[in-house]
GROMACS .gro file of C-alpha atoms in nm:
model
  276
    1MET     CA    1  10.415  11.499   9.937
    2LYS     CA    2  10.547  11.521   9.661
    3LEU     CA    3  11.006  11.580   9.636
    4ALA     CA    4  11.208  11.677   9.379
    5THR     CA    5  11.615  11.749   9.313
    6ILE     CA    6  11.624  12.018   9.036
    7ARG     CA    7  11.887  12.191   8.956
    8VAL     CA    8  11.956  12.552   9.023
    9ASN     CA    9  12.194  12.815   8.978
   10GLY     CA   10  12.466  12.569   8.952
   11THR     CA   11  12.373  12.335   9.110
   12THR     CA   12  12.084  12.090   9.314
   13ARG     CA   13  11.883  12.137   9.611
   14ALA     CA   14  11.622  11.871   9.672
   15VAL     CA   15  11.278  12.074   9.756
   16ARG     CA   16  10.864  11.931   9.825
   17VAL     CA   17  10.665  12.080   9.545
   18ASP     CA   18  10.412  12.237   9.594
   19GLU     CA   19  10.069  12.312   9.335
   20ASP     CA   20  10.233  12.632   9.310
   21LYS     CA   21  10.591  12.660   9.371
   22ALA     CA   22  10.917  12.413   9.583
   23VAL     CA   23  10.982  12.491   9.886
   24ASP     CA   24  11.394  12.458  10.019
   25LEU     CA   25  11.444  12.137  10.202
   26GLY     CA   26  11.774  12.208  10.292
   27GLU     CA   27  11.967  11.988  10.098
   28SER     CA   28  12.098  11.957   9.863
   29ASP     CA   29  11.964  11.675   9.695
   30LEU     CA   30  11.692  11.431   9.759
   31VAL     CA   31  11.932  11.113   9.870
   32ALA     CA   32  12.094  11.354  10.149
   33PHE     CA   33  11.790  11.433  10.252
   34LEU     CA   34  11.628  11.082  10.266
   35ARG     CA   35  11.964  10.978  10.509
   36HIS     CA   36  11.725  11.234  10.801
   37SER     CA   37  11.526  10.991  10.983
   38ASP     CA   38  11.263  11.249  11.075
   39TRP     CA   39  11.274  11.259  10.667
   40ALA     CA   40  10.915  11.273  10.685
   41THR     CA   41  10.818  11.498  10.946
   42ARG     CA   42  11.057  11.730  10.830
   43ALA     CA   43  10.947  11.777  10.449
   44ALA     CA   44  10.576  11.785  10.590
   45ASP     CA   45  10.750  12.126  10.775
   46ALA     CA   46  10.947  12.269  10.566
   47ASP     CA   47  10.898  12.644  10.538
   48GLY     CA   48  11.275  12.761  10.358
   49ASP     CA   49  11.373  12.936  10.010
   50THR     CA   50  11.049  12.858   9.785
   51TYR     CA   51  11.149  12.856   9.402
   52GLU     CA   52  10.841  12.957   9.114
   53GLY     CA   53  10.818  12.882   8.795
   54ALA     CA   54  10.891  12.646   8.576
   55LEU     CA   55  11.128  12.374   8.802
   56ASP     CA   56  11.394  12.196   8.624
   57TYR     CA   57  11.381  11.796   8.744
   58ALA     CA   58  11.749  11.625   8.783
   59PRO     CA   59  11.710  11.359   8.801
   60VAL     CA   60  11.485  11.287   9.119
   61VAL     CA   61  11.759  11.048   9.281
   62VAL     CA   62  12.140  11.218   9.228
   63ALA     CA   63  12.350  10.935   9.316
   64PRO     CA   64  12.242  10.631   9.491
   65GLU     CA   65  12.416  10.392   9.658
   66LYS     CA   66  12.170  10.112   9.420
   67VAL     CA   67  11.921  10.119   9.140
   68VAL     CA   68  11.837   9.738   9.207
   69CYS     CA   69  11.595   9.647   8.856
   70VAL     CA   70  11.322   9.379   8.788
   71GLY     CA   71  11.265   9.097   8.511
   72LEU     CA   72  10.952   8.964   8.383
   73ASN     CA   73  10.764   9.072   8.724
   74TYR     CA   74  10.424   9.116   8.543
   75ARG     CA   75  10.191   8.824   8.540
   76THR     CA   76   9.976   8.858   8.271
   77HIS     CA   77  10.266   8.942   8.033
   78ILE     CA   78  10.397   8.583   8.158
   79LEU     CA   79  10.152   8.440   8.156
   80GLU     CA   80   9.996   8.529   7.738
   81MET     CA   81  10.404   8.394   7.667
   82GLY     CA   82  10.397   8.073   7.806
   83ARG     CA   83  10.598   8.087   8.092
   84GLU     CA   84  10.501   7.938   8.438
   85LEU     CA   85  10.514   8.289   8.665
   86PRO     CA   86  10.900   8.290   8.903
   87SER     CA   87  10.956   8.187   9.180
   88HIS     CA   88  11.210   8.383   9.276
   89PRO     CA   89  11.265   8.789   9.066
   90THR     CA   90  11.494   8.817   8.808
   91LEU     CA   91  11.770   9.101   8.952
   92PHE     CA   92  11.993   9.318   8.753
   93SER     CA   93  12.144   9.677   8.811
   94LYS     CA   94  12.306   9.994   8.731
   95PHE     CA   95  12.477  10.253   8.778
   96ALA     CA   96  12.413  10.618   8.820
   97ARG     CA   97  12.560  10.763   8.553
   98ALA     CA   98  12.263  10.551   8.315
   99LEU     CA   99  11.975  10.822   8.559
  100VAL     CA  100  11.893  11.120   8.397
  101GLY     CA  101  11.630  11.356   8.473
  102ALA     CA  102  11.223  11.343   8.378
  103TYR     CA  103  11.267  11.579   8.097
  104ASP     CA  104  11.608  11.583   7.989
  105ASP     CA  105  11.729  11.415   7.677
  106VAL     CA  106  11.744  11.032   7.644
  107THR     CA  107  12.119  10.892   7.530
  108LEU     CA  108  12.050  10.709   7.165
  109PRO     CA  109  12.410  10.506   7.230
  110ALA     CA  110  12.649  10.519   6.899
  111ALA     CA  111  12.730  10.124   6.969
  112SER     CA  112  12.350  10.022   6.997
  113THR     CA  113  12.081  10.033   6.656
  114GLN     CA  114  11.787   9.872   6.896
  115MET     CA  115  11.762  10.121   7.190
  116ASP     CA  116  11.413   9.986   7.343
  117TRP     CA  117  11.168  10.152   7.585
  118GLU     CA  118  11.079   9.937   7.944
  119ALA     CA  119  10.793  10.171   8.126
  120GLU     CA  120  10.828  10.096   8.461
  121LEU     CA  121  10.722  10.175   8.842
  122GLY     CA  122  11.021  10.328   9.038
  123VAL     CA  123  11.041  10.248   9.442
  124VAL     CA  124  11.247  10.478   9.634
  125ILE     CA  125  11.349  10.373  10.005
  126GLY     CA  126  11.324  10.563  10.285
  127THR     CA  127  11.495  10.399  10.570
  128GLU     CA  128  11.784  10.154  10.633
  129VAL     CA  129  11.627   9.816  10.579
  130ARG     CA  130  11.804   9.423  10.666
  131HIS     CA  131  11.624   9.111  10.703
  132ALA     CA  132  11.330   9.303  10.677
  133ASP     CA  133  10.972   9.121  10.729
  134THR     CA  134  10.712   9.285  10.479
  135GLU     CA  135  10.593   9.468  10.662
  136GLN     CA  136  10.979   9.607  10.789
  137ALA     CA  137  10.959   9.654  10.420
  138ARG     CA  138  10.675   9.865  10.330
  139ALA     CA  139  10.769  10.142  10.601
  140ALA     CA  140  11.096  10.152  10.473
  141ILE     CA  141  10.916  10.289  10.161
  142ALA     CA  142  10.939  10.697  10.129
  143GLY     CA  143  10.795  10.629   9.818
  144TYR     CA  144  10.725  10.579   9.484
  145THR     CA  145  10.839  10.772   9.100
  146VAL     CA  146  10.827  10.679   8.728
  147LEU     CA  147  11.099  10.495   8.474
  148ASN     CA  148  11.154  10.397   8.143
  149ASP     CA  149  11.486  10.086   8.125
  150VAL     CA  150  11.533  10.186   7.767
  151THR     CA  151  11.767   9.890   7.671
  152ALA     CA  152  11.984   9.886   7.402
  153ARG     CA  153  11.862   9.538   7.335
  154ASP     CA  154  12.193   9.400   7.083
  155TRP     CA  155  12.386   9.412   7.426
  156GLN     CA  156  12.152   9.257   7.637
  157TYR     CA  157  12.155   8.980   7.501
  158ARG     CA  158  12.542   8.912   7.438
  159THR     CA  159  12.484   8.748   7.717
  160THR     CA  160  12.314   8.519   7.913
  161GLN     CA  161  12.413   8.860   8.216
  162TRP     CA  162  12.167   9.161   8.104
  163ASP     CA  163  12.377   9.462   8.280
  164GLN     CA  164  12.545   9.576   7.965
  165GLY     CA  165  12.241   9.619   7.766
  166LYS     CA  166  12.099   9.773   8.061
  167THR     CA  167  12.298  10.066   8.206
  168PHE     CA  168  12.442  10.276   7.932
  169GLU     CA  169  12.505  10.692   8.051
  170ALA     CA  170  12.213  10.890   8.039
  171THR     CA  171  11.903  10.657   7.908
  172THR     CA  172  11.693  10.577   8.218
  173PRO     CA  173  11.452  10.883   8.282
  174ILE     CA  174  11.288  10.868   8.597
  175GLY     CA  175  11.151  11.161   8.823
  176PRO     CA  176  10.998  11.367   8.794
  177TRP     CA  177  10.917  11.398   9.207
  178LEU     CA  178  10.847  11.098   9.490
  179VAL     CA  179  10.545  11.055   9.585
  180THR     CA  180  10.570  11.024   9.920
  181ALA     CA  181  10.417  10.637  10.051
  182ASP     CA  182  10.158  10.778  10.255
  183ASP     CA  183  10.001  10.957   9.996
  184PRO     CA  184   9.663  10.821   9.903
  185ALA     CA  185   9.706  10.930   9.460
  186VAL     CA  186   9.887  10.606   9.534
  187SER     CA  187   9.728  10.400   9.796
  188ALA     CA  188   9.500  10.230   9.538
  189GLN     CA  189   9.575   9.875   9.448
  190GLY     CA  190   9.722   9.917   9.127
  191LEU     CA  191   9.765  10.169   8.920
  192ASN     CA  192   9.791  10.283   8.522
  193LEU     CA  193  10.125  10.290   8.340
  194THR     CA  194  10.164  10.358   7.989
  195CYS     CA  195  10.419  10.393   7.792
  196GLU     CA  196  10.407  10.629   7.481
  197VAL     CA  197  10.628  10.642   7.127
  198ASP     CA  198  10.606  10.985   6.930
  199GLY     CA  199  10.256  10.974   7.062
  200ASP     CA  200  10.180  10.568   6.952
  201THR     CA  201  10.017  10.376   7.325
  202VAL     CA  202  10.322  10.122   7.297
  203GLN     CA  203  10.198   9.941   7.651
  204LYS     CA  204   9.977   9.952   7.947
  205ALA     CA  205   9.902   9.795   8.243
  206ASP     CA  206   9.831   9.775   8.606
  207THR     CA  207  10.125   9.801   8.845
  208GLY     CA  208   9.837   9.564   9.073
  209ASP     CA  209   9.937   9.288   8.789
  210LEU     CA  210  10.349   9.295   8.945
  211VAL     CA  211  10.432   8.915   9.071
  212PHE     CA  212  10.646   9.011   9.338
  213ASP     CA  213  10.451   9.388   9.525
  214PRO     CA  214  10.727   9.626   9.634
  215ALA     CA  215  10.754   9.533   9.946
  216THR     CA  216  10.839   9.188   9.756
  217LEU     CA  217  11.137   9.340   9.697
  218VAL     CA  218  11.222   9.532   9.939
  219ALA     CA  219  11.224   9.246  10.197
  220TYR     CA  220  11.358   8.979   9.926
  221LEU     CA  221  11.645   9.281   9.905
  222SER     CA  222  11.743   9.321  10.224
  223GLU     CA  223  11.801   8.923  10.256
  224ILE     CA  224  12.125   9.017  10.000
  225VAL     CA  225  12.235   9.340  10.123
  226THR     CA  226  12.098   9.651  10.345
  227LEU     CA  227  11.884   9.880  10.171
  228VAL     CA  228  11.985  10.240  10.249
  229PRO     CA  229  11.742  10.530  10.177
  230GLY     CA  230  11.787  10.658   9.802
  231ASP     CA  231  11.816  10.341   9.648
  232VAL     CA  232  11.590  10.278   9.406
  233ILE     CA  233  11.424   9.918   9.300
  234ALA     CA  234  11.290   9.928   8.898
  235THR     CA  235  10.947   9.673   8.933
  236GLY     CA  236  11.001   9.553   8.560
  237THR     CA  237  10.793   9.601   8.241
  238PRO     CA  238  10.433   9.521   8.114
  239GLY     CA  239  10.436   9.376   7.785
  240GLY     CA  240  10.439   9.613   7.465
  241VAL     CA  241  10.828   9.657   7.406
  242GLY     CA  242  10.991   9.716   7.082
  243HIS     CA  243  11.207   9.407   7.049
  244ALA     CA  244  10.910   9.200   7.097
  245ARG     CA  245  10.728   9.380   6.755
  246LYS     CA  246  10.702   9.177   6.468
  247PRO     CA  247  10.837   9.383   6.274
  248ALA     CA  248  11.039   9.488   6.564
  249ARG     CA  249  11.047   9.839   6.668
  250TYR     CA  250  11.325  10.076   6.833
  251LEU     CA  251  11.345  10.474   6.922
  252GLN     CA  252  11.519  10.658   6.691
  253ASP     CA  253  11.618  10.978   6.679
  254GLY     CA  254  11.393  11.275   6.774
  255SER     CA  255  11.190  11.034   6.953
  256LEU     CA  256  10.931  11.155   7.217
  257LEU     CA  257  10.930  10.882   7.470
  258VAL     CA  258  10.647  10.939   7.777
  259THR     CA  259  10.643  10.691   8.030
  260ARG     CA  260  10.293  10.769   8.243
  261ILE     CA  261  10.216  10.611   8.596
  262GLU     CA  262   9.859  10.699   8.732
  263GLY     CA  263   9.880  10.883   9.053
  264ILE     CA  264  10.201  11.027   9.009
  265GLY     CA  265  10.307  11.205   8.684
  266GLU     CA  266  10.558  11.139   8.375
  267THR     CA  267  10.818  11.179   8.247
  268ARG     CA  268  10.890  11.331   7.859
  269ASN     CA  269  11.202  11.293   7.694
  270THR     CA  270  11.294  11.298   7.319
  271CYS     CA  271  11.590  11.099   7.260
  272ARG     CA  272  11.886  11.215   7.105
  273ARG     CA  273  12.112  10.927   6.911
  274GLU     CA  274  12.513  10.994   7.118
  275THR     CA  275  12.795  11.221   6.845
  276ARG     CA  276  13.142  11.154   6.933
   0.00000   0.00000   0.00000
């Protein structure tokens, strides 16, 4: 199944996205819907109001309690940089205000001149989980989505802590939906992930190359803090980012940023320079 949050008449609604329509799930957004312990059954059986035609996708989770991100998590990219594989995940976080919808504009903040792309697989939690083993962690995953961790490099590297470069407001597209973890489309060992900027393919990888896979990440994070429905884990990006190029390349006003994951979907965002 595909589950999403859409904008309707000045508010938002949680929906199941079918081939020709979206079906209302009876909640204002997907985070509220995932709080039902039987959300999967409710989603499959839903027969509420329907929405047809072009849908206006909000961030798939509009107000998650947590957005946790992982750095340095693609094996091939780490090895080609001459580094050793990490023994533990590198973690940082985002605030919810960083998130935008799958087709919304991405803001290039006036304060930064080095906005970079980072295509990522997003994991959405569907069941509260704490101190999980791998099987419990896997069972706690509601599904997967597309995310781009657009990053202000000139702010990220001001200090050894990355958060300030990672969570500028309205910079992180996510969606357009989550594909539930039981869907055959996402059951493969690895999924093709690509990022395009103005028609150029700048990143290409297979999610099977992750050092720490989604279940491992959920289990690890659950040792630190309780994960709750609607929480997002951004699993890391492969090589090909603009900052590492020679010369470096960054997103510009008007750049078209397309992030695509096989079996899930794509985000397609125009970058707009902030005016103030």
